[in-house]
């Protein structure tokens, strides 16, 4: 969205956001109530709308600039999808083994399982990202290191 502001096209992301909010309300109603998906419908709707919002803004920016580095972005998205698949495997394993008896677990065991899952998932995603040479992930890691150095 910052690119639209830099190009003095401030209304474009605002109009796309209004459209996204309206579609999100419609999709929430369809998936949650009409199809009976409950909270899963809300999550699915939110994911669909976020994807729609990105694709529409990307298409508008691409048209405005007469092209973007789509190939490079698709390669990066493919790498992120592979790292995300490893993260999904960690979460599925945790759900199956650590969180299977969620209703009967004590608060501390739930907390430990969740913190363990988040920690392992973060390490697995970061490790896959490093192995796949995801440049954007290295930039995020560098920004975090700089922030921690300033805080120390």
PDB file of N, CA and C in Angstrom, residues 52-101:
ATOM      1  N   UNK A  52      -7.445 -12.079  -2.014  1.00  0.00           N
ATOM      2  CA  UNK A  52      -8.107 -11.222  -3.002  1.00  0.00           C
ATOM      3  C   UNK A  52      -7.555  -9.799  -2.934  1.00  0.00           C
ATOM      4  N   UNK A  53      -7.418  -9.263  -1.715  1.00  0.00           N
ATOM      5  CA  UNK A  53      -6.917  -7.904  -1.514  1.00  0.00           C
ATOM      6  C   UNK A  53      -5.520  -7.766  -2.115  1.00  0.00           C
ATOM      7  N   UNK A  54      -4.636  -8.719  -1.808  1.00  0.00           N
ATOM      8  CA  UNK A  54      -3.281  -8.677  -2.350  1.00  0.00           C
ATOM      9  C   UNK A  54      -3.289  -8.747  -3.866  1.00  0.00           C
ATOM     10  N   UNK A  55      -4.013  -9.721  -4.416  1.00  0.00           N
ATOM     11  CA  UNK A  55      -4.002  -9.904  -5.868  1.00  0.00           C
ATOM     12  C   UNK A  55      -4.549  -8.693  -6.610  1.00  0.00           C
ATOM     13  N   UNK A  56      -5.600  -8.088  -6.078  1.00  0.00           N
ATOM     14  CA  UNK A  56      -6.171  -6.907  -6.728  1.00  0.00           C
ATOM     15  C   UNK A  56      -5.199  -5.731  -6.658  1.00  0.00           C
ATOM     16  N   UNK A  57      -4.610  -5.485  -5.487  1.00  0.00           N
ATOM     17  CA  UNK A  57      -3.641  -4.386  -5.381  1.00  0.00           C
ATOM     18  C   UNK A  57      -2.411  -4.648  -6.254  1.00  0.00           C
ATOM     19  N   UNK A  58      -1.969  -5.901  -6.308  1.00  0.00           N
ATOM     20  CA  UNK A  58      -0.824  -6.252  -7.146  1.00  0.00           C
ATOM     21  C   UNK A  58      -1.139  -5.998  -8.623  1.00  0.00           C
ATOM     22  N   UNK A  59      -2.315  -6.428  -9.065  1.00  0.00           N
ATOM     23  CA  UNK A  59      -2.701  -6.223 -10.462  1.00  0.00           C
ATOM     24  C   UNK A  59      -2.798  -4.734 -10.798  1.00  0.00           C
ATOM     25  N   UNK A  60      -3.365  -3.952  -9.880  1.00  0.00           N
ATOM     26  CA  UNK A  60      -3.479  -2.513 -10.129  1.00  0.00           C
ATOM     27  C   UNK A  60      -2.104  -1.838 -10.174  1.00  0.00           C
ATOM     28  N   UNK A  61      -1.205  -2.237  -9.276  1.00  0.00           N
ATOM     29  CA  UNK A  61       0.140  -1.656  -9.283  1.00  0.00           C
ATOM     30  C   UNK A  61       0.905  -2.102 -10.526  1.00  0.00           C
ATOM     31  N   UNK A  62       0.744  -3.345 -10.900  1.00  0.00           N
ATOM     32  CA  UNK A  62       1.431  -3.848 -12.097  1.00  0.00           C
ATOM     33  C   UNK A  62       0.973  -3.090 -13.337  1.00  0.00           C
ATOM     34  N   UNK A  63      -0.326  -2.842 -13.424  1.00  0.00           N
ATOM     35  CA  UNK A  63      -0.862  -2.093 -14.565  1.00  0.00           C
ATOM     36  C   UNK A  63      -0.359  -0.651 -14.547  1.00  0.00           C
ATOM     37  N   UNK A  64      -0.311  -0.055 -13.359  1.00  0.00           N
ATOM     38  CA  UNK A  64       0.128   1.331 -13.248  1.00  0.00           C
ATOM     39  C   UNK A  64       1.612   1.490 -13.603  1.00  0.00           C
ATOM     40  N   UNK A  65       2.438   0.528 -13.206  1.00  0.00           N
ATOM     41  CA  UNK A  65       3.877   0.619 -13.460  1.00  0.00           C
ATOM     42  C   UNK A  65       4.309  -0.085 -14.739  1.00  0.00           C
ATOM     43  N   UNK A  66       3.357  -0.639 -15.476  1.00  0.00           N
ATOM     44  CA  UNK A  66       3.668  -1.389 -16.698  1.00  0.00           C
ATOM     45  C   UNK A  66       4.580  -2.569 -16.414  1.00  0.00           C
ATOM     46  N   UNK A  67       4.278  -3.296 -15.361  1.00  0.00           N
ATOM     47  CA  UNK A  67       5.012  -4.523 -15.037  1.00  0.00           C
ATOM     48  C   UNK A  67       5.698  -4.458 -13.687  1.00  0.00           C
ATOM     49  N   UNK A  68       5.842  -5.615 -13.091  1.00  0.00           N
ATOM     50  CA  UNK A  68       6.575  -5.786 -11.841  1.00  0.00           C
ATOM     51  C   UNK A  68       7.407  -7.061 -11.976  1.00  0.00           C
ATOM     52  N   UNK A  69       8.197  -7.360 -10.990  1.00  0.00           N
ATOM     53  CA  UNK A  69       9.027  -8.565 -11.024  1.00  0.00           C
ATOM     54  C   UNK A  69       8.218  -9.774 -10.578  1.00  0.00           C
ATOM     55  N   UNK A  70       7.257 -10.156 -11.391  1.00  0.00           N
ATOM     56  CA  UNK A  70       6.341 -11.235 -11.039  1.00  0.00           C
ATOM     57  C   UNK A  70       7.060 -12.579 -10.921  1.00  0.00           C
ATOM     58  N   UNK A  71       7.978 -12.846 -11.819  1.00  0.00           N
ATOM     59  CA  UNK A  71       8.701 -14.130 -11.782  1.00  0.00           C
ATOM     60  C   UNK A  71       9.476 -14.272 -10.478  1.00  0.00           C
ATOM     61  N   UNK A  72      10.180 -13.239 -10.087  1.00  0.00           N
ATOM     62  CA  UNK A  72      10.953 -13.281  -8.845  1.00  0.00           C
ATOM     63  C   UNK A  72      10.027 -13.485  -7.642  1.00  0.00           C
ATOM     64  N   UNK A  73       8.884 -12.818  -7.669  1.00  0.00           N
ATOM     65  CA  UNK A  73       7.947 -12.952  -6.564  1.00  0.00           C
ATOM     66  C   UNK A  73       7.368 -14.365  -6.511  1.00  0.00           C
ATOM     67  N   UNK A  74       7.056 -14.951  -7.654  1.00  0.00           N
ATOM     68  CA  UNK A  74       6.518 -16.307  -7.672  1.00  0.00           C
ATOM     69  C   UNK A  74       7.530 -17.324  -7.161  1.00  0.00           C
ATOM     70  N   UNK A  75       8.796 -17.133  -7.503  1.00  0.00           N
ATOM     71  CA  UNK A  75       9.849 -18.015  -6.977  1.00  0.00           C
ATOM     72  C   UNK A  75       9.912 -17.898  -5.459  1.00  0.00           C
ATOM     73  N   UNK A  76       9.878 -16.666  -4.961  1.00  0.00           N
ATOM     74  CA  UNK A  76       9.906 -16.456  -3.516  1.00  0.00           C
ATOM     75  C   UNK A  76       8.682 -17.064  -2.849  1.00  0.00           C
ATOM     76  N   UNK A  77       7.499 -16.907  -3.435  1.00  0.00           N
ATOM     77  CA  UNK A  77       6.284 -17.488  -2.876  1.00  0.00           C
ATOM     78  C   UNK A  77       6.349 -19.013  -2.874  1.00  0.00           C
ATOM     79  N   UNK A  78       6.956 -19.595  -3.880  1.00  0.00           N
ATOM     80  CA  UNK A  78       7.143 -21.050  -3.907  1.00  0.00           C
ATOM     81  C   UNK A  78       8.026 -21.520  -2.766  1.00  0.00           C
ATOM     82  N   UNK A  79       9.111 -20.790  -2.519  1.00  0.00           N
ATOM     83  CA  UNK A  79       9.996 -21.128  -1.404  1.00  0.00           C
ATOM     84  C   UNK A  79       9.275 -20.979  -0.063  1.00  0.00           C
ATOM     85  N   UNK A  80       8.504 -19.920   0.070  1.00  0.00           N
ATOM     86  CA  UNK A  80       7.749 -19.715   1.311  1.00  0.00           C
ATOM     87  C   UNK A  80       6.712 -20.828   1.480  1.00  0.00           C
ATOM     88  N   UNK A  81       6.113 -21.281   0.390  1.00  0.00           N
ATOM     89  CA  UNK A  81       5.132 -22.368   0.476  1.00  0.00           C
ATOM     90  C   UNK A  81       5.788 -23.658   0.967  1.00  0.00           C
ATOM     91  N   UNK A  82       7.014 -23.927   0.522  1.00  0.00           N
ATOM     92  CA  UNK A  82       7.728 -25.118   0.996  1.00  0.00           C
ATOM     93  C   UNK A  82       8.022 -24.995   2.490  1.00  0.00           C
ATOM     94  N   UNK A  83       8.510 -23.827   2.924  1.00  0.00           N
ATOM     95  CA  UNK A  83       8.782 -23.612   4.347  1.00  0.00           C
ATOM     96  C   UNK A  83       7.489 -23.682   5.160  1.00  0.00           C
ATOM     97  N   UNK A  84       6.409 -23.168   4.602  1.00  0.00           N
ATOM     98  CA  UNK A  84       5.114 -23.213   5.285  1.00  0.00           C
ATOM     99  C   UNK A  84       4.609 -24.651   5.401  1.00  0.00           C
ATOM    100  N   UNK A  85       4.885 -25.477   4.409  1.00  0.00           N
ATOM    101  CA  UNK A  85       4.479 -26.888   4.481  1.00  0.00           C
ATOM    102  C   UNK A  85       5.192 -27.589   5.635  1.00  0.00           C
ATOM    103  N   UNK A  86       6.461 -27.265   5.846  1.00  0.00           N
ATOM    104  CA  UNK A  86       7.186 -27.825   6.990  1.00  0.00           C
ATOM    105  C   UNK A  86       6.568 -27.337   8.301  1.00  0.00           C
ATOM    106  N   UNK A  87       6.184 -26.081   8.347  1.00  0.00           N
ATOM    107  CA  UNK A  87       5.514 -25.527   9.530  1.00  0.00           C
ATOM    108  C   UNK A  87       4.173 -26.215   9.768  1.00  0.00           C
ATOM    109  N   UNK A  88       3.431 -26.471   8.710  1.00  0.00           N
ATOM    110  CA  UNK A  88       2.156 -27.182   8.833  1.00  0.00           C
ATOM    111  C   UNK A  88       2.392 -28.578   9.414  1.00  0.00           C
ATOM    112  N   UNK A  89       3.461 -29.237   8.983  1.00  0.00           N
ATOM    113  CA  UNK A  89       3.765 -30.571   9.506  1.00  0.00           C
ATOM    114  C   UNK A  89       4.034 -30.518  11.008  1.00  0.00           C
ATOM    115  N   UNK A  90       4.763 -29.504  11.459  1.00  0.00           N
ATOM    116  CA  UNK A  90       5.023 -29.346  12.889  1.00  0.00           C
ATOM    117  C   UNK A  90       3.716 -29.125  13.643  1.00  0.00           C
ATOM    118  N   UNK A  91       2.876 -28.249  13.136  1.00  0.00           N
ATOM    119  CA  UNK A  91       1.597 -27.960  13.807  1.00  0.00           C
ATOM    120  C   UNK A  91       0.688 -29.179  13.818  1.00  0.00           C
ATOM    121  N   UNK A  92       0.640 -29.930  12.723  1.00  0.00           N
ATOM    122  CA  UNK A  92      -0.198 -31.131  12.670  1.00  0.00           C
ATOM    123  C   UNK A  92       0.312 -32.181  13.652  1.00  0.00           C
ATOM    124  N   UNK A  93       1.631 -32.353  13.710  1.00  0.00           N
ATOM    125  CA  UNK A  93       2.197 -33.318  14.662  1.00  0.00           C
ATOM    126  C   UNK A  93       1.894 -32.898  16.093  1.00  0.00           C
ATOM    127  N   UNK A  94       2.033 -31.628  16.376  1.00  0.00           N
ATOM    128  CA  UNK A  94       1.740 -31.125  17.717  1.00  0.00           C
ATOM    129  C   UNK A  94       0.269 -31.322  18.056  1.00  0.00           C
ATOM    130  N   UNK A  95      -0.589 -31.049  17.113  1.00  0.00           N
ATOM    131  CA  UNK A  95      -2.025 -31.210  17.332  1.00  0.00           C
ATOM    132  C   UNK A  95      -2.363 -32.673  17.607  1.00  0.00           C
ATOM    133  N   UNK A  96      -1.680 -33.563  16.940  1.00  0.00           N
ATOM    134  CA  UNK A  96      -1.949 -34.990  17.088  1.00  0.00           C
ATOM    135  C   UNK A  96      -1.386 -35.550  18.392  1.00  0.00           C
ATOM    136  N   UNK A  97      -0.155 -35.136  18.759  1.00  0.00           N
ATOM    137  CA  UNK A  97       0.494 -35.755  19.916  1.00  0.00           C
ATOM    138  C   UNK A  97       0.443 -34.896  21.179  1.00  0.00           C
ATOM    139  N   UNK A  98       0.713 -33.612  21.062  1.00  0.00           N
ATOM    140  CA  UNK A  98       0.788 -32.775  22.262  1.00  0.00           C
ATOM    141  C   UNK A  98      -0.557 -32.197  22.685  1.00  0.00           C
ATOM    142  N   UNK A  99      -1.386 -31.889  21.727  1.00  0.00           N
ATOM    143  CA  UNK A  99      -2.629 -31.188  22.033  1.00  0.00           C
ATOM    144  C   UNK A  99      -3.876 -32.055  21.844  1.00  0.00           C
ATOM    145  N   UNK A 100      -3.686 -33.351  21.735  1.00  0.00           N
ATOM    146  CA  UNK A 100      -4.814 -34.247  21.461  1.00  0.00           C
ATOM    147  C   UNK A 100      -5.860 -34.200  22.573  1.00  0.00           C
ATOM    148  N   UNK A 101      -5.443 -34.135  23.817  1.00  0.00           N
ATOM    149  CA  UNK A 101      -6.393 -34.090  24.919  1.00  0.00           C
ATOM    150  C   UNK A 101      -6.561 -32.695  25.480  1.00  0.00           C
TER     151      UNK A 101
END
